[in-house]
C-alpha positions as a printed Julia matrix, in Angstrom:
256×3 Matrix{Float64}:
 -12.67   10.11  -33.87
 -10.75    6.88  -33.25
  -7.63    9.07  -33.67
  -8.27   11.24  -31.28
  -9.47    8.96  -28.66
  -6.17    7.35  -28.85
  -4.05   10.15  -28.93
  -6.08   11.55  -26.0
  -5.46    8.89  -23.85
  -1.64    8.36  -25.1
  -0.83   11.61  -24.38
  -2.82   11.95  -20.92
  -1.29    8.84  -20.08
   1.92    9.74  -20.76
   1.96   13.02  -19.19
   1.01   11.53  -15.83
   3.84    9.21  -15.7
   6.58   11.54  -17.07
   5.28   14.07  -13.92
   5.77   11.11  -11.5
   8.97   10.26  -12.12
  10.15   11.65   -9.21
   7.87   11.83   -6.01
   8.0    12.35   -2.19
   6.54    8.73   -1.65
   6.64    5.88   -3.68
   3.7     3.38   -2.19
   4.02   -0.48   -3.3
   0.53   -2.2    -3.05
  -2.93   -1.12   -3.1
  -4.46   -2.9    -0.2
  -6.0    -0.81    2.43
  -3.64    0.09    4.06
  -1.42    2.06    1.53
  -4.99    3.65   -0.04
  -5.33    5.42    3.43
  -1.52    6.18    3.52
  -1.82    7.7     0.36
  -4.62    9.95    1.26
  -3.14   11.12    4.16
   0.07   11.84    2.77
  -1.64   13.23   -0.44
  -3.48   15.68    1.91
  -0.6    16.67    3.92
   0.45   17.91    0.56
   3.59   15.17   -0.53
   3.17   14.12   -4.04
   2.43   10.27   -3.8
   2.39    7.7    -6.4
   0.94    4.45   -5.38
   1.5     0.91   -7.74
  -0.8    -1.88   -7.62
  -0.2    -5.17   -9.85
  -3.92   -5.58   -9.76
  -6.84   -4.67  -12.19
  -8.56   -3.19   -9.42
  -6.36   -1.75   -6.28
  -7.74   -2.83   -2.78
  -5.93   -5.58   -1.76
  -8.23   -8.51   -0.34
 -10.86   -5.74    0.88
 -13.1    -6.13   -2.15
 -13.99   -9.53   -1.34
 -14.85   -9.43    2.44
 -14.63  -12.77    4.21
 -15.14  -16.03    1.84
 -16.29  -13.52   -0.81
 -19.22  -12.39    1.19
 -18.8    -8.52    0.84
 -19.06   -7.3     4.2
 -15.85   -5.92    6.25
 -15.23   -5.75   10.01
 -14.16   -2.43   11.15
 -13.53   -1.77   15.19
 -14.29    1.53   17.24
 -10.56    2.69   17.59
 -10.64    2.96   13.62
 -13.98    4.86   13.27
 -12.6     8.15   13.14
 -10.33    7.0     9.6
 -13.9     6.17    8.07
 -16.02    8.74    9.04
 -13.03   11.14    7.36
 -13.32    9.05    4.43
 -17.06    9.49    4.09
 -17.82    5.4     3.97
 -21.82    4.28    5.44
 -21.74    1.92    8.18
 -23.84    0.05   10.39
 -23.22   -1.06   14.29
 -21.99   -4.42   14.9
 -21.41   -6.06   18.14
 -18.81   -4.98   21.36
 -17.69   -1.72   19.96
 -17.71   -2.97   15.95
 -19.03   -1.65   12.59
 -20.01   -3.41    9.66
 -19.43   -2.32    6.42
 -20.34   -3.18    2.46
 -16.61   -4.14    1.17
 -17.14   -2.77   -2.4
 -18.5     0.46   -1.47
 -15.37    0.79    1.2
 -13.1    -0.22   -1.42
 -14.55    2.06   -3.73
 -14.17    5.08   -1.06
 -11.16    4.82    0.23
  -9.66    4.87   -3.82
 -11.75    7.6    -4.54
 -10.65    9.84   -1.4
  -7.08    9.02   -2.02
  -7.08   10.1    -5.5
  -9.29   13.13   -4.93
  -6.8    14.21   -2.57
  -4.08   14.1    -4.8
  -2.71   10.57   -4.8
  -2.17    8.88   -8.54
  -2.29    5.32   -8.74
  -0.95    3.17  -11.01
  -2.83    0.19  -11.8
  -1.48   -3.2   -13.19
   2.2    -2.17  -12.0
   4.48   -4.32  -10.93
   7.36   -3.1    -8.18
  10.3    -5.72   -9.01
  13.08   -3.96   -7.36
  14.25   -0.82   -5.4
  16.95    2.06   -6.0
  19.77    1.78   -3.67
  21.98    4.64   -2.79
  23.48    5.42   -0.21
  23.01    2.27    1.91
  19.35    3.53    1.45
  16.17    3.02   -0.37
  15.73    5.54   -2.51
  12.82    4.55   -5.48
  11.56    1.68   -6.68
  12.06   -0.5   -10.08
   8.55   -1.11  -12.07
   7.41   -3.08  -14.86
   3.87   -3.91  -16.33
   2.48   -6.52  -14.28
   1.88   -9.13  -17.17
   5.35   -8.88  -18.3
   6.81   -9.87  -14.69
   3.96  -12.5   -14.55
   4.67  -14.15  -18.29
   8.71  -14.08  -16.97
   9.66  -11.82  -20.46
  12.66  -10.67  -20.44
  12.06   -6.77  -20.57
  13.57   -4.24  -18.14
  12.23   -1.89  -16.07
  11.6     2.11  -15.89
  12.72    3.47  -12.51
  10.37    5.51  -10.08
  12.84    7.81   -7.54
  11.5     8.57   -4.51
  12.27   10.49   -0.95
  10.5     7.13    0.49
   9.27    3.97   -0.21
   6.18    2.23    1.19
   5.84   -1.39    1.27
   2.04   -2.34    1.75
   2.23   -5.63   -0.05
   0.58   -8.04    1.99
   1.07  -11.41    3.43
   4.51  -11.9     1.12
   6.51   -8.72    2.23
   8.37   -8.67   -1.21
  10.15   -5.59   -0.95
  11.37   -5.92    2.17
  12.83   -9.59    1.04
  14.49   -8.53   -2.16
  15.92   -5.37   -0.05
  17.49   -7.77    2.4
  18.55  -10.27   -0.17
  20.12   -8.36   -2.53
  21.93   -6.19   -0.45
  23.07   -8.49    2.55
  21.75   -5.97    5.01
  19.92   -6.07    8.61
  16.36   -4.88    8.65
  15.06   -3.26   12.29
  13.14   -7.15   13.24
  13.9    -9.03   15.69
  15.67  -11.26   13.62
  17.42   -8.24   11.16
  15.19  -10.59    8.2
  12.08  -11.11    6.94
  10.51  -13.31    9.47
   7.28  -14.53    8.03
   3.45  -14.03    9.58
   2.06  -16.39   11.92
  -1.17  -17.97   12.02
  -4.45  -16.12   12.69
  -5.76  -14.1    16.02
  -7.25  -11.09   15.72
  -7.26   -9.38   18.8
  -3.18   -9.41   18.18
  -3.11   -9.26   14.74
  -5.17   -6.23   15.22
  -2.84   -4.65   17.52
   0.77   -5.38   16.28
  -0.4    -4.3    12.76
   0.0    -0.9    13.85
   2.58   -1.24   16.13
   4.66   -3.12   13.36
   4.08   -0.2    11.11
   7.61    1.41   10.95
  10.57    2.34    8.68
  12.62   -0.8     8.53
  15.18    0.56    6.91
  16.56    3.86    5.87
  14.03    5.25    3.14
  11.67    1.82    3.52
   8.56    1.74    5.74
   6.19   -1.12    6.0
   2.76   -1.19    6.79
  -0.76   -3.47    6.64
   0.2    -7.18    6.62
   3.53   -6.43    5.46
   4.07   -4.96    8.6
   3.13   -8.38   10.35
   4.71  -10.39    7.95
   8.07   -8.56    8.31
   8.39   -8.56   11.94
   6.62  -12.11   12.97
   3.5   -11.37   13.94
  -0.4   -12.64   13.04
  -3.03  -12.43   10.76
  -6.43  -11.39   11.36
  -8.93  -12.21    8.72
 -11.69   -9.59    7.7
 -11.18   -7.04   10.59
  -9.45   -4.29    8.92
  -9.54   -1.1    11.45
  -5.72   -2.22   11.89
  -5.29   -1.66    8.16
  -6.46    2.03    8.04
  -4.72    2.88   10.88
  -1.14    1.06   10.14
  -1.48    3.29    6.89
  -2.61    6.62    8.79
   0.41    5.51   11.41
   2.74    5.53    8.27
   1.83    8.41    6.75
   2.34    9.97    9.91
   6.23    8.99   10.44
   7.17    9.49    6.71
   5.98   12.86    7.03
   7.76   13.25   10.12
  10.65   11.87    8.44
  10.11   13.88    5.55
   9.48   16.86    7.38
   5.86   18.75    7.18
């Protein structure tokens, strides 16, 4: 029996990578908003694989504000969470509050049920360049990028990449550093989030959402972070709809 528990898994395992080699979308990040980018773009029938360094993918949703695990959600964002099946509650002027582990919980579950396979404890320490575009992305195990061994990497190719990393933007940085290029920002870098307000933070989330450069789109707090703009704490309509917003201009990219 412990034979075949191994081999089952070895082999399942195994299989799942080897058929995601090569994908329409490559998402970096597990937060919230790459989850929703994944199920959109999962049900609009791309083949998506999404890479999280994490134990658990969902980004700094599980723990809700100061690890009390409730989430903010506003009205414009409603219609993302209804789709995705997560219980609510009203809030006050035009919010919704909701349970941060169960949301979590939902959002991976819809994703994957649509089609989307994440990869857990992944690491994303590089991208493919050809072209003068972005065209995959370089991945490790987590611990072995975290420990500094000295092991390379397997390569994931990929029609596009999707940064959704956070407050850090890494992708986006080692794109511009290693390959002296200008990003669409205002400054043609990385310029670095600014402090919090969430009625803008809110806002230029999704209007930050973009493709920064040929084959690399940013979205959630990378999209902030890449182009200047705030934080917002535990509000996170902007997240679900930064990652519907992308899903929506790499298919049109990508063609539907």
């Amino acid at each position: 029996m412990e034979q075949i528990v191994s081999s089952g898994i070895i082999d399942s395992y195994f299989e799942k990578l080897k058929s995601n080699l090569s994908v329409d979308v490559a998402i970096v990040g597990g937060g919230p908003s790459g989850i929703v980018a994944a199920y959109f773009l999962a049900k609009a029938g791309k083949k998506v694989a999404l890479f999280d360094r994490k134990l658990a993918p969902g980004g700094g949703m599980w723990g809700g504000a100061m690890m009390f695990n409730d989430i903010v959600v506003q009205e414009e964002a409603m219609p993302i969470i209804k789709e995705l099946g997560v219980s609510y509650k009203e809030g006050a002027n035009g919010t919704y509050i909701m349970d941060s582990v169960h949301t979590t919980s939902a959002l991976i579950y819809q994703a994957t049920k649509a089609g989307a396979t994440i990869f857990n404890c992944y690491s994303v320490e590089d991208v493919v360049f050809h072209n003068d575009a972005v065209a995959g992305v370089v991945v490790n195990w987590a611990p072995v990028i975290r420990e500094g061994m000295h092991v390379d990497p397997l390569t994931i190719m990929a029609k596009a990449v999707l940064e959704g990393t956070g407050h850090d933007c890494e992708i986006a940085r080692v794109v511009a550093r290693k390959n002296d290029i200008q990003l669409n920002t205002p400054t043609g870098g990385v310029i670095g989030e600014r402090s919090l307000n969430v009625e803008l933070g809110e806002q230029t989330t999704v209007e930050n959402t973009k493709e920064i450069y040929p084959g690399l789109f940013v979205s959630g707090m990378a999209a902030n972070g890449v182009s200047g703009s705030f934080r917002m704490g535990p509000i996170f309509g902007g997240m679900l709809m930064s990652g519907k917003k992308a899903a929506e201009l790499i298919c049109e990219k990508l063609g539907n």
